[in-house]
Tab-separated table of C-alpha atoms in Angstrom:
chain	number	residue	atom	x	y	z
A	26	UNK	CA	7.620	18.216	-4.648
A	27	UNK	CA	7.382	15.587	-7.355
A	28	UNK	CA	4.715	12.973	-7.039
A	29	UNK	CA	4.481	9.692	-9.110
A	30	UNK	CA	1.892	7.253	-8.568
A	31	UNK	CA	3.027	3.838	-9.365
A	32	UNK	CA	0.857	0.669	-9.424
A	33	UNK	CA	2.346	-2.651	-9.622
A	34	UNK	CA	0.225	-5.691	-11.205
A	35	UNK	CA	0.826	-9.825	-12.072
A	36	UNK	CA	-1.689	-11.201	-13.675
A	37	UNK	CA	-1.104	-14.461	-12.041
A	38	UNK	CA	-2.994	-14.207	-8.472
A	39	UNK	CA	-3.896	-17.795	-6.606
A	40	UNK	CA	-6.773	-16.616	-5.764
A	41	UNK	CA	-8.290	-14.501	-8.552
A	42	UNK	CA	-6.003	-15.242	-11.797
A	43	UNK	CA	-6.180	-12.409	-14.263
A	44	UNK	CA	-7.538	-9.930	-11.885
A	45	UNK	CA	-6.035	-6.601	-12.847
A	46	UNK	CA	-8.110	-7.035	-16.152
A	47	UNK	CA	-11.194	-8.370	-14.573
A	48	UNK	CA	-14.007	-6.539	-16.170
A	49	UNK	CA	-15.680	-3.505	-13.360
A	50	UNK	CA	-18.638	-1.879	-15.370
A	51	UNK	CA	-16.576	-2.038	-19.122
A	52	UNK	CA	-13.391	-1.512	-17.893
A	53	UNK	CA	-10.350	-3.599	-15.971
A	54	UNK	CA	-9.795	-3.523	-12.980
A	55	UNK	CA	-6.353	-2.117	-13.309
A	56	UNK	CA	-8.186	0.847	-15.320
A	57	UNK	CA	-10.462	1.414	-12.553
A	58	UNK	CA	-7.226	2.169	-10.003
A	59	UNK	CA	-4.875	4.010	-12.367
A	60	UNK	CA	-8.050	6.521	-12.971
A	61	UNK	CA	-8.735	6.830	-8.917
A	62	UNK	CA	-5.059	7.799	-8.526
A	63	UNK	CA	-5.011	10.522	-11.644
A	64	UNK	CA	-7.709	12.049	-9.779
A	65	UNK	CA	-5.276	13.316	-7.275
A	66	UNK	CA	-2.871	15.894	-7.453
A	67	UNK	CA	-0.148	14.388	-8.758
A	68	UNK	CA	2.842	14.271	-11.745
A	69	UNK	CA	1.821	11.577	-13.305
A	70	UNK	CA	0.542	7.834	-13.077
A	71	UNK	CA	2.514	4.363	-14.502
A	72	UNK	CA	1.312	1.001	-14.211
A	73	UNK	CA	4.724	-1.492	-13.656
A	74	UNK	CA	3.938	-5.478	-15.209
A	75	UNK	CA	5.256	-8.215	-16.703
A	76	UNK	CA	2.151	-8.979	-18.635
A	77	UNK	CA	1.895	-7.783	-21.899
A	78	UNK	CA	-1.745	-8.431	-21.707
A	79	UNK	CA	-1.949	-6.047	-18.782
A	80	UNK	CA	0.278	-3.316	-20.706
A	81	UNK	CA	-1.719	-3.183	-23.643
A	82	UNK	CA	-5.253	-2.520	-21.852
A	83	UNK	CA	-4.211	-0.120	-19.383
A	84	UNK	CA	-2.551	1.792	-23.183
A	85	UNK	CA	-5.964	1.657	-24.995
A	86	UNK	CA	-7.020	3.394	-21.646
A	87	UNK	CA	-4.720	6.244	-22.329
A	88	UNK	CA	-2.107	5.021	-19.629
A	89	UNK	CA	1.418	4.511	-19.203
A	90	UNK	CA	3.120	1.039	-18.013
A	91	UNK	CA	6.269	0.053	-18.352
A	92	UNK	CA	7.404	-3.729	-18.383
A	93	UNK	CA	9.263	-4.460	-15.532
A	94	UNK	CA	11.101	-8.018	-15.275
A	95	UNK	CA	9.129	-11.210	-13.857
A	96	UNK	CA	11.356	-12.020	-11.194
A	97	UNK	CA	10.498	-9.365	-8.452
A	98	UNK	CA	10.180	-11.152	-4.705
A	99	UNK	CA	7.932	-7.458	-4.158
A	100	UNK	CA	5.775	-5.021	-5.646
A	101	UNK	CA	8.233	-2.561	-4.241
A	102	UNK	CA	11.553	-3.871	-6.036
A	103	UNK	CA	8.732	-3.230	-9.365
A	104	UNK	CA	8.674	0.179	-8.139
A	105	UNK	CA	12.271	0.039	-7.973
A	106	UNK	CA	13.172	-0.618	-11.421
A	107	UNK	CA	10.651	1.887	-12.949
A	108	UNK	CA	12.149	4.590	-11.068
A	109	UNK	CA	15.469	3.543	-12.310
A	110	UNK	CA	14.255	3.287	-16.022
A	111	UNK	CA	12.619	6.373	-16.002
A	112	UNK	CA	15.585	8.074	-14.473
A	113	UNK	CA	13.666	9.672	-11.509
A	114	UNK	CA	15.270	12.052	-9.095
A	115	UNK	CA	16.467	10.695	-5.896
A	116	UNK	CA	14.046	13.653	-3.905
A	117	UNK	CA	10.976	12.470	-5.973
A	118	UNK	CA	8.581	10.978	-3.934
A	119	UNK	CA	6.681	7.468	-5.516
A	120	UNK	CA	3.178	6.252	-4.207
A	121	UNK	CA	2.695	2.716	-3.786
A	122	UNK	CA	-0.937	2.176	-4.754
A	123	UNK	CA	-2.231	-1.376	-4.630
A	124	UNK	CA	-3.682	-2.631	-8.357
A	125	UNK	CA	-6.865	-4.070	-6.678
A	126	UNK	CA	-8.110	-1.256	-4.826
A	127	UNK	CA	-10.888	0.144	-7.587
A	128	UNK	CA	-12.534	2.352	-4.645
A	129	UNK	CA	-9.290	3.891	-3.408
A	130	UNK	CA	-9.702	7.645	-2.400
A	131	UNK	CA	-7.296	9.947	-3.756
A	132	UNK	CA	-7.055	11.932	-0.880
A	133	UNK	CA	-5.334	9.274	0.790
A	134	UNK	CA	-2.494	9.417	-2.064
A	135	UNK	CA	-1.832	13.152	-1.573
A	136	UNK	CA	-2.298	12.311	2.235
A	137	UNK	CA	0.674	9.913	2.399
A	138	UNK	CA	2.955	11.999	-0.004
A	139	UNK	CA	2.258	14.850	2.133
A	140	UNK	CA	3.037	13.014	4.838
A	141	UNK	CA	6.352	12.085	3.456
A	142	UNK	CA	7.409	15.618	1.930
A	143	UNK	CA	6.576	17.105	5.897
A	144	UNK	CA	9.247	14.688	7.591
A	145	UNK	CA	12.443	15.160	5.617
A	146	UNK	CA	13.974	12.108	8.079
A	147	UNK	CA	11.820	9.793	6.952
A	148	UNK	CA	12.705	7.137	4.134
A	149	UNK	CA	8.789	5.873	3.776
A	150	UNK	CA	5.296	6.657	4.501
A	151	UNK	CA	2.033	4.747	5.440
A	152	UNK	CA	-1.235	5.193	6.672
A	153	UNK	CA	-3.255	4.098	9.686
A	154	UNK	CA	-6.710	4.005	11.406
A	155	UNK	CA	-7.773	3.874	14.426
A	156	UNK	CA	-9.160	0.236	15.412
A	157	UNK	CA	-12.412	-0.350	17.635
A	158	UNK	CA	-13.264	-3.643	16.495
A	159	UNK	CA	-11.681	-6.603	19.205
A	160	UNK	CA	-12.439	-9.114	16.398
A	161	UNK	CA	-10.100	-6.882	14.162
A	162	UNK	CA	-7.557	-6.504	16.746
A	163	UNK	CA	-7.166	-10.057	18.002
A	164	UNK	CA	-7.078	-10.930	14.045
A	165	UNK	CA	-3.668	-11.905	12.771
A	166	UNK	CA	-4.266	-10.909	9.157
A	167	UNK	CA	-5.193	-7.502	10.246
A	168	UNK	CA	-1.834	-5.557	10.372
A	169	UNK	CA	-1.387	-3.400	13.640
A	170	UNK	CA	1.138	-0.545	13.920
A	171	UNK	CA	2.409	1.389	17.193
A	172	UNK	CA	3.697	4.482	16.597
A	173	UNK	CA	6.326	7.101	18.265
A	174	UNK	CA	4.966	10.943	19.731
A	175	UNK	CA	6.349	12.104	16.111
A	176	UNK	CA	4.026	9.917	14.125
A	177	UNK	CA	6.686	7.603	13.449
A	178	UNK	CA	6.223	3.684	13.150
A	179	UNK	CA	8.185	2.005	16.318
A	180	UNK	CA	6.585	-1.446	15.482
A	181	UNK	CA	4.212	-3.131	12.236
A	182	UNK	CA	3.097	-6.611	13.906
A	183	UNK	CA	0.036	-9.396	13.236
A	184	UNK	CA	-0.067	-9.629	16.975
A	185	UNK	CA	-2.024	-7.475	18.621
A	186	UNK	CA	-0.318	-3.937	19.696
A	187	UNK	CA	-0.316	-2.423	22.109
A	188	UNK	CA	-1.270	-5.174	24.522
A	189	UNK	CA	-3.258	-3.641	27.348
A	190	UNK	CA	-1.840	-5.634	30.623
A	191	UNK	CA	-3.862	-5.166	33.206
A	192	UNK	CA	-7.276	-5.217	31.288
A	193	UNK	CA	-6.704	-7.941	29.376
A	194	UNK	CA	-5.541	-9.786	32.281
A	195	UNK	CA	-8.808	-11.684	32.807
A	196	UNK	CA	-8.380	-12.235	28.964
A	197	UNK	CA	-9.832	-10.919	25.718
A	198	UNK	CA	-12.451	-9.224	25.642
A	199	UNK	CA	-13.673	-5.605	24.293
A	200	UNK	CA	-11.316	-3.179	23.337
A	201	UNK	CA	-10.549	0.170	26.187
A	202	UNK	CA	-11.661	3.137	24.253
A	203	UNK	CA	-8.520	4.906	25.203
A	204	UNK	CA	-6.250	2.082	23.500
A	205	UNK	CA	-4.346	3.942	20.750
A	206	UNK	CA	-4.602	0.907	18.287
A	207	UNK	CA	-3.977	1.185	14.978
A	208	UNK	CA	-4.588	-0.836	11.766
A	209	UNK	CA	-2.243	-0.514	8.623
A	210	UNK	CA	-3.365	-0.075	5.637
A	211	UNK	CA	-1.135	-0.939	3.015
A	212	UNK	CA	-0.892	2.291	0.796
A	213	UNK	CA	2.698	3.781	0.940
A	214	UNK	CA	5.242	6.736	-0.049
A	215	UNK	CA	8.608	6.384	-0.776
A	216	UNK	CA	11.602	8.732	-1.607
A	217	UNK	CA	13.298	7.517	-4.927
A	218	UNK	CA	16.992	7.344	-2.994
A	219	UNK	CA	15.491	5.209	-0.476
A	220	UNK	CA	13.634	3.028	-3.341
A	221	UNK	CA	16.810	2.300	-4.638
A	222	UNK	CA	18.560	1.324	-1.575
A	223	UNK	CA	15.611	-0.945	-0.539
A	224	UNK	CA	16.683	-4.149	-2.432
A	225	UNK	CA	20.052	-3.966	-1.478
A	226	UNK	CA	19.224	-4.511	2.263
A	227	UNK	CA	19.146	-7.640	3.675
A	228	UNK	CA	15.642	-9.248	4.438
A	229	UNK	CA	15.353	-9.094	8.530
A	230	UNK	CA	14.411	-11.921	10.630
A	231	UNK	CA	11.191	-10.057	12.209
A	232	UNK	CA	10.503	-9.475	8.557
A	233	UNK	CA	10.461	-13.557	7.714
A	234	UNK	CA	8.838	-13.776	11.093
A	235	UNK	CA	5.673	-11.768	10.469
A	236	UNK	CA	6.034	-11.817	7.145
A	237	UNK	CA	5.726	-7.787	6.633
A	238	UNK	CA	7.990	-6.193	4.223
A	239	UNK	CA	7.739	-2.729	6.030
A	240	UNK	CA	9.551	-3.932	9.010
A	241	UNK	CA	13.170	-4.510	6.894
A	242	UNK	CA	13.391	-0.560	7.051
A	243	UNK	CA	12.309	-0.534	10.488
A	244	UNK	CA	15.669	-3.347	11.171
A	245	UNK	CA	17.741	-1.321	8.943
A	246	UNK	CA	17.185	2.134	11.090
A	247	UNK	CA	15.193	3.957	8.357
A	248	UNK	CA	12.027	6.069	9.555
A	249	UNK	CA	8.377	5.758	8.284
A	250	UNK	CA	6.102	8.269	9.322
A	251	UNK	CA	2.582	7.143	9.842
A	252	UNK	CA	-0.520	9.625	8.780
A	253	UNK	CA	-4.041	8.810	10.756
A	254	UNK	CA	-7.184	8.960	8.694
A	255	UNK	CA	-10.423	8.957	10.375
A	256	UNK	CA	-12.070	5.895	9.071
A	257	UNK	CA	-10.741	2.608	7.469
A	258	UNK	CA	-10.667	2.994	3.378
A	259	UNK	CA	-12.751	0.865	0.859
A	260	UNK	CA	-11.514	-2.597	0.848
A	261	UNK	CA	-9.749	-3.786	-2.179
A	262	UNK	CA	-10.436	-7.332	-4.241
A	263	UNK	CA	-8.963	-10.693	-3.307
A	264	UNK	CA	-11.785	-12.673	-3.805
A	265	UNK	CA	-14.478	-13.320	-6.425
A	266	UNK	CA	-16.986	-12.025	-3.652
A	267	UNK	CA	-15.191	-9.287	-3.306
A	268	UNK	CA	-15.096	-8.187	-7.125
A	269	UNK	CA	-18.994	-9.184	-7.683
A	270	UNK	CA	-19.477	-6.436	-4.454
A	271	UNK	CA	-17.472	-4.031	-6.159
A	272	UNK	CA	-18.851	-4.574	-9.657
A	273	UNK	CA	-22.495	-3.588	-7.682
A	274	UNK	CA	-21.130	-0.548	-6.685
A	275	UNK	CA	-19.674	0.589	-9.879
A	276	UNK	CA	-23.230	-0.483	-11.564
A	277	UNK	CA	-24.604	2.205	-9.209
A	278	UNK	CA	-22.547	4.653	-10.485
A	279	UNK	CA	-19.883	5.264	-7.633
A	280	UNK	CA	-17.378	6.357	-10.308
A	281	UNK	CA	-19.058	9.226	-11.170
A	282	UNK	CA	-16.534	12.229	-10.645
């Protein structure tokens, strides 16, 4: 099994401009990810931009990135295009890792490729934890997924899944210990041949309705198998509270290897 790692990144963000180069402890942010991801066993690690700015730190950082165009709708159609540039195998397998996530685990990379490689049916894969928190679950910008016996996403929704009737009947309240609710996490696998497929299909209207790119495979029939971790992952960066917590943590020395 081949495994790539690639990381998308704009420099333009609403609310953070420039922050795949903002500075964690001497290095960008951008750095900070593509080294998290070599750390795990895989073939090899690209950054995809439009930014020349962004291409020429992540080089003096020993790292590849190839300049993709600037009119991708997705990260994913970025993904696309590298694997078509490079000339990647259609059974090669592609991780999607997020360009703000400095404090992503590794394990969960070889997790979802894994993941992928074990259900030869499935197009994609993503991973999951269990929710326990009812301000989490009743939250629409926390993204839910219900899942088949197989491990296999049925449904990705901001609504909160699966909707205990009888006791939530009085109304919201704390969550049944028993309810198998799930949050996504936004880390996933792909198959090259399915990559290149992907921006040929139509957009869906539950997709424009939720506004969750996952669920135009899900309309177009394709399978993503879900892997379970234990424990929700670090959070990533969106806001400047967010870096100035993660810049603490890196002061600390949490990148030690």
């Amino acid at each position: 099994m081949t495994v790539r790692v690639v990381i998308p990144a704009r420099y333009a963000s609403t609310r953070l401009p420039g922050k795949p180069l903002a500075d964690i402890a001497g290095q960008p942010m951008i750095v900070r990810v593509a080294a998290a991801a070599r750390r795990a066993r895989v073939d090899g690690v690209w950054i995809a931009t439009d930014d020349e700015r962004i291409v020429a730190a992540v080089g003096r950082h020993g790292f590849d990135a190839v300049m993709t165009r600037a009119d991708h709708i997705s990260g994913t159609d970025r993904i696309a295009e590298v694997a078509d540039r490079l000339q990647w195998n259609d059974a090669d397998i592609v991780v999607n890792v997020q360009g703000d996530e400095p404090l992503l685990d590794p394990a969960l990379i070889e997790a979802v490729a894994v993941a992928l490689r074990d259900d030869p049916e499935a197009a994609m894969a993503t991973v999951s934890h269990p929710l326990t928190a009812a301000a989490d679950f009743f939250n629409p910008n926390v993204v839910k997924v219900v899942c088949d016996a197989r491990g296999r996403a049925l449904y990705f929704s901001r609504a909160p899944i699966p909707w205990d009737r009888d006791r939530f009947a009085a109304g919201p309240g704390e969550l049944p210990a028993d309810l198998p609710a799930q949050r996504h996490i936004g880390l996933y696998a792909y198959r090259v041949s399915f990559l290149r497929r992907f921006g040929q299909l139509a957009a869906s209207p539950l997709e424009r309705c939720e506004s969750l790119e996952q669920l135009r495979a899900l309309w177009h029939g394709y399978r993503i198998q879900v892997v379970s971790v234990d424990h929700a992952p670090a959070p990533g960066v969106d806001t400047v509270e967010d870096l100035e917590r993660v810049r603490r943590l890196f002061d600390a020395g949490i990148d030690s290897e």
